[in-house]
XYZ file of C-alpha atoms in Angstrom:
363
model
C 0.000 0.000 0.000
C 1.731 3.084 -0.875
C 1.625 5.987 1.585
C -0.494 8.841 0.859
C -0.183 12.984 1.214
C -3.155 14.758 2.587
C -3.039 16.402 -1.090
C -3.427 12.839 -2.731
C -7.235 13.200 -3.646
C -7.078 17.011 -4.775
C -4.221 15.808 -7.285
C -5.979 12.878 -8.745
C -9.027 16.202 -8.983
C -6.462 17.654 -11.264
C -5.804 15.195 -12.911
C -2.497 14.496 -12.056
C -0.702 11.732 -13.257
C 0.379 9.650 -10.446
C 3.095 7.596 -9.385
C 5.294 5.364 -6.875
C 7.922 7.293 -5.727
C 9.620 5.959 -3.061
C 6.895 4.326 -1.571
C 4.522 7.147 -1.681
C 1.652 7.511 -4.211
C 3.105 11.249 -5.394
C 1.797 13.538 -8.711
C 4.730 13.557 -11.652
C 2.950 15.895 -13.637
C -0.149 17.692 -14.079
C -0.106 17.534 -18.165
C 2.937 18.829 -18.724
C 6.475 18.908 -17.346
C 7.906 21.583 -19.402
C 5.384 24.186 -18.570
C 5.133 23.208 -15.457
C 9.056 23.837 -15.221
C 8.726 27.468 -17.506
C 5.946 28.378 -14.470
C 8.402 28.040 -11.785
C 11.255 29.746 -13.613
C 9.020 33.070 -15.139
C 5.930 32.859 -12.502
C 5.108 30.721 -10.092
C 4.601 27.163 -9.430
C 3.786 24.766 -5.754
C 4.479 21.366 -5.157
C 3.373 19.393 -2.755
C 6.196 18.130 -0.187
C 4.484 16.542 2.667
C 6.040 13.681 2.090
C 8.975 14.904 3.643
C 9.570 14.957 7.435
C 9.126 17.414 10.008
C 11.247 16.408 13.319
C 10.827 18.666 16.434
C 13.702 18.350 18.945
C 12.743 19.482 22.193
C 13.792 19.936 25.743
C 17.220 21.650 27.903
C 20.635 21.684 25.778
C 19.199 20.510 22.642
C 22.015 22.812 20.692
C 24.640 20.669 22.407
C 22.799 17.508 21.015
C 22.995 19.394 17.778
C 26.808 20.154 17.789
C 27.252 16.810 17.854
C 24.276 15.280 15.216
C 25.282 17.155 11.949
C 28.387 18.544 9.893
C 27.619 21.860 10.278
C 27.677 23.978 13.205
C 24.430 25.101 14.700
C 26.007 28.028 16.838
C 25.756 29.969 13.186
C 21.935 29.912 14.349
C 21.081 32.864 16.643
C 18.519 34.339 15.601
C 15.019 32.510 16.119
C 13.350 31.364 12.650
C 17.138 31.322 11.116
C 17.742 27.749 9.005
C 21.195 25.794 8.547
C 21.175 23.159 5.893
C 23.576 20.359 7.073
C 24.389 16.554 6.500
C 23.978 14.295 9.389
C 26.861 11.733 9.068
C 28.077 8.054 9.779
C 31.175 7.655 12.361
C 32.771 6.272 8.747
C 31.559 10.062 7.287
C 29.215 8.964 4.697
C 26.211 11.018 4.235
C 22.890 9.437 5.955
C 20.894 12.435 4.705
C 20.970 15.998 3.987
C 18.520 18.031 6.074
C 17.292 21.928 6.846
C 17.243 22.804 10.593
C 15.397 25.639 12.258
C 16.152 27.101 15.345
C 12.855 28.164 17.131
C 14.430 28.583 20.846
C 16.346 27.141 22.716
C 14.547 24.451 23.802
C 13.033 23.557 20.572
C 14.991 23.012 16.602
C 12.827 21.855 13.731
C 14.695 19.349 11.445
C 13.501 18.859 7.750
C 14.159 15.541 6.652
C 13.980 13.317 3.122
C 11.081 11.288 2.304
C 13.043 8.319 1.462
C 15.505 8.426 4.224
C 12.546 9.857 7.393
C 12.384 5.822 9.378
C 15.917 5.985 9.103
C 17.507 9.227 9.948
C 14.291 9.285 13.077
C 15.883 6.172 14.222
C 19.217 7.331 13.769
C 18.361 10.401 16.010
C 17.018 8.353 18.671
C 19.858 5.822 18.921
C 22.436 8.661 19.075
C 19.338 10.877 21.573
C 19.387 7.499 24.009
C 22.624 7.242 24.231
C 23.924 11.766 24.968
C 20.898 12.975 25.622
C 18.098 10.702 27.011
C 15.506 13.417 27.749
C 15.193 15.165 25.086
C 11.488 15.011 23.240
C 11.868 13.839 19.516
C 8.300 13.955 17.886
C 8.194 13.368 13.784
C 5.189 15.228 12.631
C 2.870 13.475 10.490
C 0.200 15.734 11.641
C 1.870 18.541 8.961
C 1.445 19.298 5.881
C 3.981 20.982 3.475
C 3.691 22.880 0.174
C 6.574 24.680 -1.632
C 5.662 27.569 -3.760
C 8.637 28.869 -6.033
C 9.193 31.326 -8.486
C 9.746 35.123 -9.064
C 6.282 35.497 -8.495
C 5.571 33.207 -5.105
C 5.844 35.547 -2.504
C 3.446 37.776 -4.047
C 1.166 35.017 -4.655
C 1.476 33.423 -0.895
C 0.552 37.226 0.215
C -2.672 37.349 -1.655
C -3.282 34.193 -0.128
C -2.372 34.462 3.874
C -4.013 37.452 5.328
C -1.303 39.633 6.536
C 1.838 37.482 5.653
C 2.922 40.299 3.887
C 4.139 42.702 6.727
C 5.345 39.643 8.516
C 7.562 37.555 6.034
C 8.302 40.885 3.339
C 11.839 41.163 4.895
C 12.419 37.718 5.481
C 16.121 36.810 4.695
C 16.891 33.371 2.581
C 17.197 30.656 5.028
C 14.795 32.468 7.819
C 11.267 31.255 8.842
C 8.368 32.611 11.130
C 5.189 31.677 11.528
C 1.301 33.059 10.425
C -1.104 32.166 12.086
C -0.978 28.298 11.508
C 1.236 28.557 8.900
C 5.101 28.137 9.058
C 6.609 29.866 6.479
C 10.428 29.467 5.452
C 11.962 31.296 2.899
C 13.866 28.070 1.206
C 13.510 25.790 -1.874
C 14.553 23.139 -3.937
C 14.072 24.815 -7.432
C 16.747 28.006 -7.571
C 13.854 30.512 -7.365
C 12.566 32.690 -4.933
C 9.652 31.657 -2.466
C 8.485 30.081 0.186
C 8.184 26.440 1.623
C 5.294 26.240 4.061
C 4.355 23.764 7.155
C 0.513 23.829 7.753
C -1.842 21.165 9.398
C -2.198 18.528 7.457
C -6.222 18.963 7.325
C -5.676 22.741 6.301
C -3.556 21.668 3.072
C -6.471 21.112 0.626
C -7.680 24.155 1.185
C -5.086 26.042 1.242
C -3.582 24.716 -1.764
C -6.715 25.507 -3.969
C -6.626 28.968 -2.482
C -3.077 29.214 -3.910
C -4.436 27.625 -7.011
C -7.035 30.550 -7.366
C -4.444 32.634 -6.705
C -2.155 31.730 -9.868
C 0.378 29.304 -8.615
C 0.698 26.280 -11.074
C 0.632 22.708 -9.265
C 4.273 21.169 -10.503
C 5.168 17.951 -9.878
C 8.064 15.381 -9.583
C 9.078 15.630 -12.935
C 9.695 19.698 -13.060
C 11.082 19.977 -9.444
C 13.977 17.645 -10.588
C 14.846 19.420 -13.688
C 14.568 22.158 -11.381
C 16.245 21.514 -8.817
C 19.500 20.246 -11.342
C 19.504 23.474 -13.352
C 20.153 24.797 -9.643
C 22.997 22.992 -8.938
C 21.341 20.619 -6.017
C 21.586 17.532 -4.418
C 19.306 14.720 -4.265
C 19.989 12.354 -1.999
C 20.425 8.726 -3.252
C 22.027 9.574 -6.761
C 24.522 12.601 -5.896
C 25.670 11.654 -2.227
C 24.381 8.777 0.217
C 26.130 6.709 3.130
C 28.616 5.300 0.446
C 30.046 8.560 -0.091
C 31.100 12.065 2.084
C 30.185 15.303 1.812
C 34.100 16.354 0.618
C 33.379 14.388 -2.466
C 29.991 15.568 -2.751
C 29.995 19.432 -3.523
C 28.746 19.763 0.460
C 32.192 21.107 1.806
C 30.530 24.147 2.334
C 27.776 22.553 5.404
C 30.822 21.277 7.031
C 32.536 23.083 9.471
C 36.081 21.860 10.556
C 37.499 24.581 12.313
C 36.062 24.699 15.558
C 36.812 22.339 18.392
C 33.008 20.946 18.140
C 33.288 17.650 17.238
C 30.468 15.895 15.190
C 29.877 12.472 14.785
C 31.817 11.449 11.393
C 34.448 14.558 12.197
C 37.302 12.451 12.408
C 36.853 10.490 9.405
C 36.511 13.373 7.362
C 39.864 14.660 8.691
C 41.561 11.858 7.670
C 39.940 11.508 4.213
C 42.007 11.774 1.340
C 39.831 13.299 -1.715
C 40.382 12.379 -4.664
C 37.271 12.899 -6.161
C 34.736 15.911 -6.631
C 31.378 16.229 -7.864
C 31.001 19.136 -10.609
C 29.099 19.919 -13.737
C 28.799 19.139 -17.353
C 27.331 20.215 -20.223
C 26.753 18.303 -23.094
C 28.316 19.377 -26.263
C 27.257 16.950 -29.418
C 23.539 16.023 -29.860
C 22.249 13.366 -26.896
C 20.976 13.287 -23.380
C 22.918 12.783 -20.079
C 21.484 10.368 -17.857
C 22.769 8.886 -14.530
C 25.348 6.377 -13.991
C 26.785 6.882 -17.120
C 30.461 6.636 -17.445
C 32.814 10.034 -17.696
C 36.020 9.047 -19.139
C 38.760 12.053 -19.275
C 43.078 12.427 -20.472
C 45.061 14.567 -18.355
C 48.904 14.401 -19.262
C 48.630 11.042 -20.382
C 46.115 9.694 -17.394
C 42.972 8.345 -18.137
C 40.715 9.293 -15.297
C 36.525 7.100 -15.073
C 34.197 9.191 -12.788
C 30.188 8.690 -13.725
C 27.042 11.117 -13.892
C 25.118 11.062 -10.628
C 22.376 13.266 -12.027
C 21.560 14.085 -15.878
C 18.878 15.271 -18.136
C 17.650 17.899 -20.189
C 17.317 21.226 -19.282
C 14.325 22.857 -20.535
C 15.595 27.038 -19.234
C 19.284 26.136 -21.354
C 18.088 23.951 -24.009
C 20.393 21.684 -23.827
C 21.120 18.543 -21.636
C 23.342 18.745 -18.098
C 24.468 16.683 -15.311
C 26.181 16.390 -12.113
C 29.067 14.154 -12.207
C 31.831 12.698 -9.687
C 35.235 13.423 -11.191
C 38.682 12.964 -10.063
C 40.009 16.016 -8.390
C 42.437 16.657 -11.413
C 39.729 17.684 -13.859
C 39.467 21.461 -13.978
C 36.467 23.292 -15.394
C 37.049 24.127 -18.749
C 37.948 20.527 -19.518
C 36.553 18.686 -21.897
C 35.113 14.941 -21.368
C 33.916 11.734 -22.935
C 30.541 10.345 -21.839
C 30.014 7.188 -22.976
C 26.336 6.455 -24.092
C 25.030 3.197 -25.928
C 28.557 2.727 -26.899
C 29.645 5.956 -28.270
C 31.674 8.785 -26.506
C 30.027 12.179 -26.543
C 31.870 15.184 -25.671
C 30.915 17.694 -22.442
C 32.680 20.164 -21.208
C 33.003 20.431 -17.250
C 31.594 23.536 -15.723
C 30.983 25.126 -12.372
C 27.028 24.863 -11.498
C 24.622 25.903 -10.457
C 23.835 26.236 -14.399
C 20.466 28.515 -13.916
C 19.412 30.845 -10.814
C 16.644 33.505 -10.064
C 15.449 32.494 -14.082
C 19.002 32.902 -15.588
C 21.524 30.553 -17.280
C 25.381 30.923 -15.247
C 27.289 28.692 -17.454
């Protein structure tokens, strides 16, 4: 039986065309990807994530059971509402997920977890919860709901929507929430745009997302947030990074802080890593698509180098097709690459990504 959003009968309303995704019963598209994907990028679009997991941490010293959960350091978060997006680790440094966490006091952080990985990093939090920190509350929230609305146009949308969000959320930063009445609204996203991703109770979500409907938004699904969200440059956990692999050979350096004298479970491993590989971008130069798990094969000074593509396909803002890839450390942007597909080597060069923000093409 697959598991079901509390948005799964107004998308079968719209027709959506449905289907497993990781267990849960989700909408690809509504008709059709590519608009769907041009409506995020020139207006705005909303897709329903509730099958992702809210986690509330609560009780005394939860930011020292923090410091020692993820990569990243939550000290950075002082401000209440303010987000950190971090990996929580193995002792071995692989990468059990990649998660958003809001500080809301002191006493209480909000973690944002992956569908696919939720019974597992929850379990992981209360082995590692019995063992430092034994009475601290963790509660997963199936009672939520959570849509993300993205776009140039979003915010403006979400205000028309939400009496008096506007005055309260106009000034929001990137990576800072608050709430609305019962809505929690967080200025992040998966898709490179502007907007909002919003946690609401889960019987509030049909309305609400007709309301947005109303309003303009386009429902997106599965289909356009992915070519989305690797136009932007992001992650997706289970193709780009997963236990097998750490975030120093992932492109997630940057959520990893090293310097301090925290440690973090999966610290010392990463110390003592050697990198040799890194994950960067490509774009395809002859005629073809790039797909995952394809093979990269590159010459440098007489070396052949393999990596493979963790994350390919056509993008619909550039026109042409792109991927993420995980290269040996000696390949330089600017480089150029063999792919091999169906037996024959197509060219790419490497770039840096993201390849499209805010609506505009950076490679």
């Amino acid at each position: 039986m697959l598991k079901m959003t509390p948005l799964n009968q107004t998308h079968r309303d719209m027709n959506a065309k449905m289907v497993d995704f990781g267990g849960w019963d989700m909408p690809l598209h509504y008709g059709s990807q590519l608009d769907e994907h041009h409506k995020v990028r020139q207006d705005a679009g909303m897709f329903d994530v509730s099958h992702m997991l809210p986690v509330d941490i609560k009780g005394d010293n939860v930011r020292d059971f923090l410091r020692r959960l993820v990569a990243n350091n939550v000290d950075k978060l002082t401000l209440p509402g303010k987000a950190l997006y971090s990996c929580m680790l193995t002792p071995q440094g692989g990468i059990i997920d990649d998660l958003i966490i809001y500080f809301l006091s002191e006493t209480w952080f909000r973690i944002v977890v992956n569908a696919g990985t939720a019974d597992k990093d929850v379990a992981w939090m209360l082995k590692q919860r019995d063992a430092f920190a034994p009475h601290l509350e963790i509660t997963p929230r199936r009672d939520l709901a959570m849509i993300a609305i993205q776009g140039p146009n979003a915010r403006a949308k979400v205000w028309q929507v939400i009496p008096g969000s506007q005055s309260t959320t106009e000034e929001l930063k990137l990576f800072q929430s608050t709430v609305v009445n019962q809505y929690f609204i967080a200025r992040t996203g998966y898709t490179g745009e502007d907007g909002f991703e919003i946690i609401l109770p889960a019987a509030d979500a049909p309305a609400f997302w007709q309301a947005l409907h109303t309003a303009g938004v386009a429902p997106a699904g599965l289909g356009a947030r992915d070519t989305l969200r690797l136009e932007a440059g992001m992650n997706l956990y289970g193709q780009d990074m997963d236990e097998t692999k750490n975030p120093l050979e992932s492109g997630l350096a940057w959520t990893v802080d090293l310097k301090s004298e925290r440690d973090f479970i999966g610290k010392q491993a990463l110390l003592d890593a050697s990198v040799t590989q890194q994950l960067i971008g490509l774009v395809l130069i002859d005629r073809g698509v790039l797909r995952s798990h394809q093979q990269v094969v590159s010459q440098q000074n007489g070396v052949e180098y393999q990596g493979e593509i963790t994350s390919g396909g056509f993008s619909p803002t550039m026109n042409q097709s792109i991927a993420l890839a995980r290269l040996s450390v000696q390949i330089a942007v600017g480089d150029e690459v063999d792919v091999l597909v169906r037996d024959k080597k197509l060219r790419a060069k490497v770039v840096k990504y993201p390849f499209v923000r805010n609506g505009k093409t950076l490679v």
